[in-house]
């Protein structure tokens, strides 16, 4: 609450800004990874965001070193939610249009349900299972145009997106089982340090030395790093202190819808019946599985 009041922005408006920031980021990242190798792009994205969050916390005199008990959470989130998610979505965006990619990348709640049942022994209702099944059908519908003899690269890209959303889901379930000693915002820049370092190592290994940045890559990073990563991460933590988790998760379902619109307007992505039907099934599946808890 204090973080929201300090910005003079109401919590509802802040939630809207998160959705807009993430929706716009998909075509922006698509442009970025077209001019910069995707793993290097992810590394620089989190490096920029790290600097922004460290500066923000230092200015508020809230910068601290995570206690030992929180380092497992820092490591898991940095590796899975940030590094793996960024690398996999970036590589997928070199092949797929950003609208389709955003739908699958935001299918994370579908994987949280079975993972939480297995790891946390959370009760899973029949309605939740129905929601997961609907979401999985939606994923298949979106990937349907690629199920042809020459669609191997696209199928691989869809698998990367499913893997990215599953990695985020594992991180979410781990967070649920962990009692943090300090705030999520205080841990965020340290998670991003781990993500940046891991992505740097992966980029050097798989993509070679960092290439020279052109104006387009710099412009993309200057939006995605400070706005879609640093600001959005802070804002999610801030609105999470005001709204119930269910409200936030349901509101974020608007992100892929607006992501498709932004991609169609900015990059001319074709919005066909399989994309619309798949989006409807995934969105409904997430809504059903979320409301069932």
mmCIF file of C-alpha atoms in Angstrom:
data_model
loop_
_atom_site.group_PDB
_atom_site.id
_atom_site.type_symbol
_atom_site.label_atom_id
_atom_site.label_comp_id
_atom_site.label_asym_id
_atom_site.label_seq_id
_atom_site.Cartn_x
_atom_site.Cartn_y
_atom_site.Cartn_z
ATOM 1 C CA UNK A 1 0.000 0.000 0.000
ATOM 2 C CA UNK A 2 2.759 2.466 0.878
ATOM 3 C CA UNK A 3 4.463 1.742 -2.456
ATOM 4 C CA UNK A 4 1.264 2.532 -4.354
ATOM 5 C CA UNK A 5 0.563 5.723 -2.423
ATOM 6 C CA UNK A 6 4.121 6.886 -3.031
ATOM 7 C CA UNK A 7 3.531 6.867 -6.785
ATOM 8 C CA UNK A 8 0.269 8.858 -6.620
ATOM 9 C CA UNK A 9 -1.218 6.150 -8.868
ATOM 10 C CA UNK A 10 -4.301 4.235 -7.783
ATOM 11 C CA UNK A 11 -4.014 0.430 -7.549
ATOM 12 C CA UNK A 12 -6.562 -0.147 -10.331
ATOM 13 C CA UNK A 13 -4.679 2.125 -12.718
ATOM 14 C CA UNK A 14 -1.430 0.443 -11.736
ATOM 15 C CA UNK A 15 -2.902 -2.960 -12.600
ATOM 16 C CA UNK A 16 -4.026 -1.609 -15.975
ATOM 17 C CA UNK A 17 -0.512 -0.272 -16.619
ATOM 18 C CA UNK A 18 0.987 -3.699 -15.874
ATOM 19 C CA UNK A 19 -1.285 -5.341 -18.430
ATOM 20 C CA UNK A 20 -0.491 -2.683 -21.034
ATOM 21 C CA UNK A 21 3.250 -2.839 -20.353
ATOM 22 C CA UNK A 22 3.377 -6.616 -20.776
ATOM 23 C CA UNK A 23 1.048 -6.667 -23.789
ATOM 24 C CA UNK A 24 3.122 -4.096 -25.659
ATOM 25 C CA UNK A 25 6.329 -5.893 -24.710
ATOM 26 C CA UNK A 26 5.582 -8.907 -26.929
ATOM 27 C CA UNK A 27 5.889 -7.175 -30.313
ATOM 28 C CA UNK A 28 8.737 -5.062 -28.892
ATOM 29 C CA UNK A 29 10.662 -8.203 -27.860
ATOM 30 C CA UNK A 30 9.899 -9.739 -31.255
ATOM 31 C CA UNK A 31 11.612 -6.766 -32.910
ATOM 32 C CA UNK A 32 14.468 -6.953 -30.408
ATOM 33 C CA UNK A 33 15.296 -10.641 -30.959
ATOM 34 C CA UNK A 34 15.172 -10.086 -34.712
ATOM 35 C CA UNK A 35 18.212 -7.820 -34.316
ATOM 36 C CA UNK A 36 19.968 -9.415 -31.328
ATOM 37 C CA UNK A 37 20.422 -13.109 -30.431
ATOM 38 C CA UNK A 38 17.611 -14.073 -28.034
ATOM 39 C CA UNK A 39 19.708 -15.255 -25.081
ATOM 40 C CA UNK A 40 21.879 -12.132 -25.228
ATOM 41 C CA UNK A 41 18.688 -10.101 -25.429
ATOM 42 C CA UNK A 42 17.389 -11.753 -22.253
ATOM 43 C CA UNK A 43 20.707 -11.162 -20.510
ATOM 44 C CA UNK A 44 20.737 -7.447 -21.349
ATOM 45 C CA UNK A 45 17.045 -7.128 -20.514
ATOM 46 C CA UNK A 46 17.639 -8.322 -16.963
ATOM 47 C CA UNK A 47 20.906 -6.417 -16.638
ATOM 48 C CA UNK A 48 19.051 -3.169 -17.384
ATOM 49 C CA UNK A 49 16.193 -4.117 -15.058
ATOM 50 C CA UNK A 50 18.674 -5.010 -12.299
ATOM 51 C CA UNK A 51 20.241 -1.558 -12.432
ATOM 52 C CA UNK A 52 16.793 0.067 -12.342
ATOM 53 C CA UNK A 53 15.601 -1.902 -9.309
ATOM 54 C CA UNK A 54 18.846 -1.493 -7.384
ATOM 55 C CA UNK A 55 18.639 2.265 -8.003
ATOM 56 C CA UNK A 56 14.973 2.367 -6.930
ATOM 57 C CA UNK A 57 15.556 0.439 -3.702
ATOM 58 C CA UNK A 58 18.694 2.444 -2.910
ATOM 59 C CA UNK A 59 16.789 5.704 -3.380
ATOM 60 C CA UNK A 60 14.130 4.454 -0.933
ATOM 61 C CA UNK A 61 16.858 3.229 1.452
ATOM 62 C CA UNK A 62 15.326 -0.239 1.188
ATOM 63 C CA UNK A 63 18.275 -2.032 -0.403
ATOM 64 C CA UNK A 64 19.418 -5.067 1.567
ATOM 65 C CA UNK A 65 21.272 -8.340 1.158
ATOM 66 C CA UNK A 66 18.895 -11.326 1.256
ATOM 67 C CA UNK A 67 19.040 -13.442 4.415
ATOM 68 C CA UNK A 68 20.310 -16.998 4.071
ATOM 69 C CA UNK A 69 16.801 -18.454 4.399
ATOM 70 C CA UNK A 70 15.628 -16.616 1.267
ATOM 71 C CA UNK A 71 18.495 -17.560 -1.035
ATOM 72 C CA UNK A 72 16.819 -20.801 -2.223
ATOM 73 C CA UNK A 73 13.847 -18.692 -3.366
ATOM 74 C CA UNK A 74 16.177 -16.159 -5.006
ATOM 75 C CA UNK A 75 17.953 -18.944 -6.879
ATOM 76 C CA UNK A 76 14.818 -20.804 -8.025
ATOM 77 C CA UNK A 77 13.057 -17.635 -9.176
ATOM 78 C CA UNK A 78 16.178 -16.264 -10.857
ATOM 79 C CA UNK A 79 16.827 -19.489 -12.748
ATOM 80 C CA UNK A 80 13.287 -20.555 -13.681
ATOM 81 C CA UNK A 81 10.949 -17.545 -13.595
ATOM 82 C CA UNK A 82 13.476 -15.157 -15.112
ATOM 83 C CA UNK A 83 16.397 -16.813 -16.935
ATOM 84 C CA UNK A 84 14.652 -19.897 -18.347
ATOM 85 C CA UNK A 85 11.427 -18.046 -19.126
ATOM 86 C CA UNK A 86 13.242 -15.206 -20.899
ATOM 87 C CA UNK A 87 15.541 -17.464 -22.914
ATOM 88 C CA UNK A 88 12.784 -19.836 -24.034
ATOM 89 C CA UNK A 89 10.307 -17.104 -24.973
ATOM 90 C CA UNK A 90 13.040 -15.145 -26.752
ATOM 91 C CA UNK A 91 14.066 -18.139 -28.850
ATOM 92 C CA UNK A 92 10.426 -18.935 -29.623
ATOM 93 C CA UNK A 93 9.832 -15.361 -30.791
ATOM 94 C CA UNK A 94 12.514 -15.729 -33.446
ATOM 95 C CA UNK A 95 10.128 -18.212 -35.094
ATOM 96 C CA UNK A 96 6.556 -17.434 -33.994
ATOM 97 C CA UNK A 97 4.446 -14.268 -34.153
ATOM 98 C CA UNK A 98 4.223 -12.561 -30.752
ATOM 99 C CA UNK A 99 0.429 -12.767 -30.400
ATOM 100 C CA UNK A 100 0.335 -16.567 -30.484
ATOM 101 C CA UNK A 101 3.448 -16.709 -28.325
ATOM 102 C CA UNK A 102 1.929 -14.505 -25.621
ATOM 103 C CA UNK A 103 -1.106 -16.787 -25.210
ATOM 104 C CA UNK A 104 1.000 -19.874 -24.536
ATOM 105 C CA UNK A 105 3.523 -18.019 -22.403
ATOM 106 C CA UNK A 106 0.701 -16.830 -20.144
ATOM 107 C CA UNK A 107 -0.777 -20.319 -19.748
ATOM 108 C CA UNK A 108 1.226 -20.694 -16.517
ATOM 109 C CA UNK A 109 -1.835 -21.100 -14.205
ATOM 110 C CA UNK A 110 -2.741 -24.292 -16.062
ATOM 111 C CA UNK A 111 0.492 -25.916 -14.899
ATOM 112 C CA UNK A 112 0.269 -24.504 -11.375
ATOM 113 C CA UNK A 113 -2.846 -26.580 -10.592
ATOM 114 C CA UNK A 114 -1.321 -30.074 -11.040
ATOM 115 C CA UNK A 115 2.068 -28.980 -9.670
ATOM 116 C CA UNK A 116 0.488 -27.563 -6.506
ATOM 117 C CA UNK A 117 -1.552 -30.747 -6.078
ATOM 118 C CA UNK A 118 1.594 -32.863 -6.337
ATOM 119 C CA UNK A 119 4.069 -30.709 -4.430
ATOM 120 C CA UNK A 120 1.854 -28.917 -1.901
ATOM 121 C CA UNK A 121 -0.908 -31.535 -1.580
ATOM 122 C CA UNK A 122 -3.463 -28.898 -2.518
ATOM 123 C CA UNK A 123 -6.922 -30.251 -3.200
ATOM 124 C CA UNK A 124 -7.819 -30.238 -6.887
ATOM 125 C CA UNK A 125 -11.514 -30.149 -7.698
ATOM 126 C CA UNK A 126 -13.134 -31.618 -10.777
ATOM 127 C CA UNK A 127 -13.815 -28.083 -11.944
ATOM 128 C CA UNK A 128 -10.101 -27.277 -11.729
ATOM 129 C CA UNK A 129 -9.259 -30.377 -13.764
ATOM 130 C CA UNK A 130 -11.870 -29.376 -16.328
ATOM 131 C CA UNK A 131 -10.249 -25.947 -16.567
ATOM 132 C CA UNK A 132 -6.812 -27.478 -17.115
ATOM 133 C CA UNK A 133 -8.222 -29.781 -19.809
ATOM 134 C CA UNK A 134 -9.883 -26.846 -21.599
ATOM 135 C CA UNK A 135 -6.630 -24.902 -21.467
ATOM 136 C CA UNK A 136 -4.634 -27.797 -22.910
ATOM 137 C CA UNK A 137 -7.121 -28.125 -25.762
ATOM 138 C CA UNK A 138 -6.655 -24.406 -26.383
ATOM 139 C CA UNK A 139 -2.877 -24.871 -26.561
ATOM 140 C CA UNK A 140 -3.349 -27.608 -29.154
ATOM 141 C CA UNK A 141 -5.758 -25.462 -31.179
ATOM 142 C CA UNK A 142 -3.228 -22.600 -31.293
ATOM 143 C CA UNK A 143 -0.496 -24.980 -32.441
ATOM 144 C CA UNK A 144 -2.798 -26.684 -34.968
ATOM 145 C CA UNK A 145 -1.588 -24.739 -38.051
ATOM 146 C CA UNK A 146 1.960 -25.997 -37.377
ATOM 147 C CA UNK A 147 0.996 -29.673 -37.292
ATOM 148 C CA UNK A 148 2.192 -30.349 -40.814
ATOM 149 C CA UNK A 149 5.222 -31.963 -42.396
ATOM 150 C CA UNK A 150 7.202 -28.716 -42.692
ATOM 151 C CA UNK A 151 6.160 -27.263 -39.330
ATOM 152 C CA UNK A 152 8.945 -28.741 -37.203
ATOM 153 C CA UNK A 153 10.521 -25.415 -36.246
ATOM 154 C CA UNK A 154 7.198 -23.959 -35.161
ATOM 155 C CA UNK A 155 6.307 -27.053 -33.133
ATOM 156 C CA UNK A 156 9.666 -26.741 -31.395
ATOM 157 C CA UNK A 157 8.933 -23.084 -30.658
ATOM 158 C CA UNK A 158 5.542 -23.961 -29.172
ATOM 159 C CA UNK A 159 7.270 -26.536 -26.957
ATOM 160 C CA UNK A 160 9.671 -23.796 -25.804
ATOM 161 C CA UNK A 161 6.722 -21.606 -24.803
ATOM 162 C CA UNK A 162 5.031 -24.433 -22.918
ATOM 163 C CA UNK A 163 8.360 -25.104 -21.207
ATOM 164 C CA UNK A 164 8.673 -21.408 -20.318
ATOM 165 C CA UNK A 165 5.210 -21.264 -18.768
ATOM 166 C CA UNK A 166 5.890 -24.525 -16.894
ATOM 167 C CA UNK A 167 9.181 -23.112 -15.543
ATOM 168 C CA UNK A 168 7.306 -20.073 -14.231
ATOM 169 C CA UNK A 169 4.705 -22.410 -12.681
ATOM 170 C CA UNK A 170 7.403 -24.359 -10.823
ATOM 171 C CA UNK A 171 8.708 -21.070 -9.446
ATOM 172 C CA UNK A 172 5.206 -20.044 -8.326
ATOM 173 C CA UNK A 173 4.664 -23.333 -6.501
ATOM 174 C CA UNK A 174 8.056 -23.000 -4.815
ATOM 175 C CA UNK A 175 7.175 -19.478 -3.687
ATOM 176 C CA UNK A 176 3.911 -20.777 -2.204
ATOM 177 C CA UNK A 177 5.826 -23.274 -0.089
ATOM 178 C CA UNK A 178 8.429 -20.752 1.077
ATOM 179 C CA UNK A 179 8.037 -18.242 3.908
ATOM 180 C CA UNK A 180 9.983 -15.139 2.922
ATOM 181 C CA UNK A 181 11.963 -13.305 5.578
ATOM 182 C CA UNK A 182 11.924 -10.055 3.547
ATOM 183 C CA UNK A 183 9.638 -8.620 0.878
ATOM 184 C CA UNK A 184 9.448 -9.949 -2.677
ATOM 185 C CA UNK A 185 10.515 -6.542 -3.973
ATOM 186 C CA UNK A 186 13.682 -6.587 -1.850
ATOM 187 C CA UNK A 187 14.615 -9.966 -3.356
ATOM 188 C CA UNK A 188 13.829 -9.003 -6.965
ATOM 189 C CA UNK A 189 17.113 -7.336 -7.974
ATOM 190 C CA UNK A 190 19.111 -10.263 -6.577
ATOM 191 C CA UNK A 191 16.966 -12.682 -8.574
ATOM 192 C CA UNK A 192 17.713 -10.579 -11.636
ATOM 193 C CA UNK A 193 21.451 -10.668 -10.895
ATOM 194 C CA UNK A 194 21.300 -14.467 -11.003
ATOM 195 C CA UNK A 195 19.220 -14.402 -14.194
ATOM 196 C CA UNK A 196 21.617 -11.969 -15.894
ATOM 197 C CA UNK A 197 24.694 -13.990 -14.930
ATOM 198 C CA UNK A 198 23.160 -17.303 -16.017
ATOM 199 C CA UNK A 199 21.933 -15.863 -19.323
ATOM 200 C CA UNK A 200 25.328 -14.282 -19.957
ATOM 201 C CA UNK A 201 27.049 -17.637 -19.502
ATOM 202 C CA UNK A 202 24.474 -19.364 -21.714
ATOM 203 C CA UNK A 203 24.787 -16.672 -24.394
ATOM 204 C CA UNK A 204 28.584 -16.882 -24.471
ATOM 205 C CA UNK A 205 28.338 -20.656 -24.793
ATOM 206 C CA UNK A 206 25.603 -20.835 -27.446
ATOM 207 C CA UNK A 207 25.682 -17.510 -29.284
ATOM 208 C CA UNK A 208 29.305 -16.385 -28.959
ATOM 209 C CA UNK A 209 30.517 -12.910 -27.975
ATOM 210 C CA UNK A 210 27.905 -10.198 -27.639
ATOM 211 C CA UNK A 211 27.254 -8.581 -31.027
ATOM 212 C CA UNK A 212 27.233 -4.860 -31.625
ATOM 213 C CA UNK A 213 23.903 -3.303 -30.658
ATOM 214 C CA UNK A 214 22.019 -1.336 -33.282
ATOM 215 C CA UNK A 215 19.476 1.409 -32.651
ATOM 216 C CA UNK A 216 16.511 -0.961 -32.868
ATOM 217 C CA UNK A 217 17.939 -3.349 -30.269
ATOM 218 C CA UNK A 218 18.759 -0.484 -27.915
ATOM 219 C CA UNK A 219 15.279 1.007 -28.281
ATOM 220 C CA UNK A 220 13.686 -2.390 -27.590
ATOM 221 C CA UNK A 221 15.824 -2.954 -24.490
ATOM 222 C CA UNK A 222 15.126 0.543 -23.187
ATOM 223 C CA UNK A 223 11.423 -0.314 -23.127
ATOM 224 C CA UNK A 224 11.530 -3.959 -22.050
ATOM 225 C CA UNK A 225 14.214 -3.563 -19.354
ATOM 226 C CA UNK A 226 12.952 -0.555 -17.352
ATOM 227 C CA UNK A 227 9.222 -0.720 -18.175
ATOM 228 C CA UNK A 228 8.152 -4.309 -18.917
ATOM 229 C CA UNK A 229 10.593 -5.863 -16.440
ATOM 230 C CA UNK A 230 11.682 -3.538 -13.606
ATOM 231 C CA UNK A 231 8.518 -1.426 -13.374
ATOM 232 C CA UNK A 232 6.154 -4.343 -14.028
ATOM 233 C CA UNK A 233 7.814 -6.524 -11.401
ATOM 234 C CA UNK A 234 7.595 -3.765 -8.796
ATOM 235 C CA UNK A 235 3.993 -3.022 -9.805
ATOM 236 C CA UNK A 236 2.895 -6.668 -9.496
ATOM 237 C CA UNK A 237 4.301 -6.769 -5.971
ATOM 238 C CA UNK A 238 2.595 -3.459 -5.153
ATOM 239 C CA UNK A 239 -0.877 -4.399 -6.436
ATOM 240 C CA UNK A 240 -0.525 -7.808 -4.803
ATOM 241 C CA UNK A 241 -0.520 -5.996 -1.469
ATOM 242 C CA UNK A 242 -3.876 -4.399 -2.329
ATOM 243 C CA UNK A 243 -5.857 -6.895 -4.432
ATOM 244 C CA UNK A 244 -6.438 -10.612 -3.735
ATOM 245 C CA UNK A 245 -4.150 -12.916 -5.734
ATOM 246 C CA UNK A 246 -7.164 -14.219 -7.670
ATOM 247 C CA UNK A 247 -8.085 -10.707 -8.830
ATOM 248 C CA UNK A 248 -4.547 -10.027 -10.032
ATOM 249 C CA UNK A 249 -4.229 -13.345 -11.869
ATOM 250 C CA UNK A 250 -7.610 -12.932 -13.570
ATOM 251 C CA UNK A 251 -6.808 -9.345 -14.581
ATOM 252 C CA UNK A 252 -3.544 -10.453 -16.160
ATOM 253 C CA UNK A 253 -5.553 -12.665 -18.528
ATOM 254 C CA UNK A 254 -6.117 -9.485 -20.516
ATOM 255 C CA UNK A 255 -2.401 -9.403 -21.375
ATOM 256 C CA UNK A 256 -2.399 -11.952 -24.235
ATOM 257 C CA UNK A 257 -5.609 -10.436 -25.639
ATOM 258 C CA UNK A 258 -4.013 -7.016 -25.839
ATOM 259 C CA UNK A 259 -0.736 -8.610 -26.922
ATOM 260 C CA UNK A 260 -2.493 -10.058 -29.970
ATOM 261 C CA UNK A 261 -4.011 -6.659 -30.733
ATOM 262 C CA UNK A 262 -0.658 -4.884 -30.329
ATOM 263 C CA UNK A 263 1.058 -7.436 -32.544
ATOM 264 C CA UNK A 264 -1.626 -7.155 -35.225
ATOM 265 C CA UNK A 265 -1.413 -3.355 -35.234
ATOM 266 C CA UNK A 266 2.370 -3.045 -35.010
ATOM 267 C CA UNK A 267 3.588 -6.052 -36.990
ATOM 268 C CA UNK A 268 0.575 -7.069 -39.059
ATOM 269 C CA UNK A 269 0.158 -10.449 -37.369
ATOM 270 C CA UNK A 270 -2.730 -12.402 -38.849
ATOM 271 C CA UNK A 271 -5.464 -13.152 -36.301
ATOM 272 C CA UNK A 272 -7.234 -16.269 -37.584
ATOM 273 C CA UNK A 273 -9.939 -18.489 -36.151
ATOM 274 C CA UNK A 274 -7.480 -20.954 -34.564
ATOM 275 C CA UNK A 275 -5.816 -18.151 -32.597
ATOM 276 C CA UNK A 276 -9.141 -16.713 -31.420
ATOM 277 C CA UNK A 277 -10.538 -20.140 -30.508
ATOM 278 C CA UNK A 278 -7.324 -21.146 -28.735
ATOM 279 C CA UNK A 279 -7.215 -17.875 -26.797
ATOM 280 C CA UNK A 280 -10.825 -18.357 -25.707
ATOM 281 C CA UNK A 281 -10.170 -21.926 -24.538
ATOM 282 C CA UNK A 282 -6.938 -21.086 -22.702
ATOM 283 C CA UNK A 283 -8.487 -18.018 -21.064
ATOM 284 C CA UNK A 284 -11.624 -19.893 -20.035
ATOM 285 C CA UNK A 285 -9.585 -22.810 -18.762
ATOM 286 C CA UNK A 286 -7.445 -20.529 -16.606
ATOM 287 C CA UNK A 287 -10.543 -18.705 -15.327
ATOM 288 C CA UNK A 288 -12.301 -21.961 -14.425
ATOM 289 C CA UNK A 289 -9.259 -23.524 -12.741
ATOM 290 C CA UNK A 290 -8.516 -20.312 -10.817
ATOM 291 C CA UNK A 291 -12.102 -19.781 -9.612
ATOM 292 C CA UNK A 292 -12.341 -23.357 -8.431
ATOM 293 C CA UNK A 293 -9.878 -22.746 -5.564
#
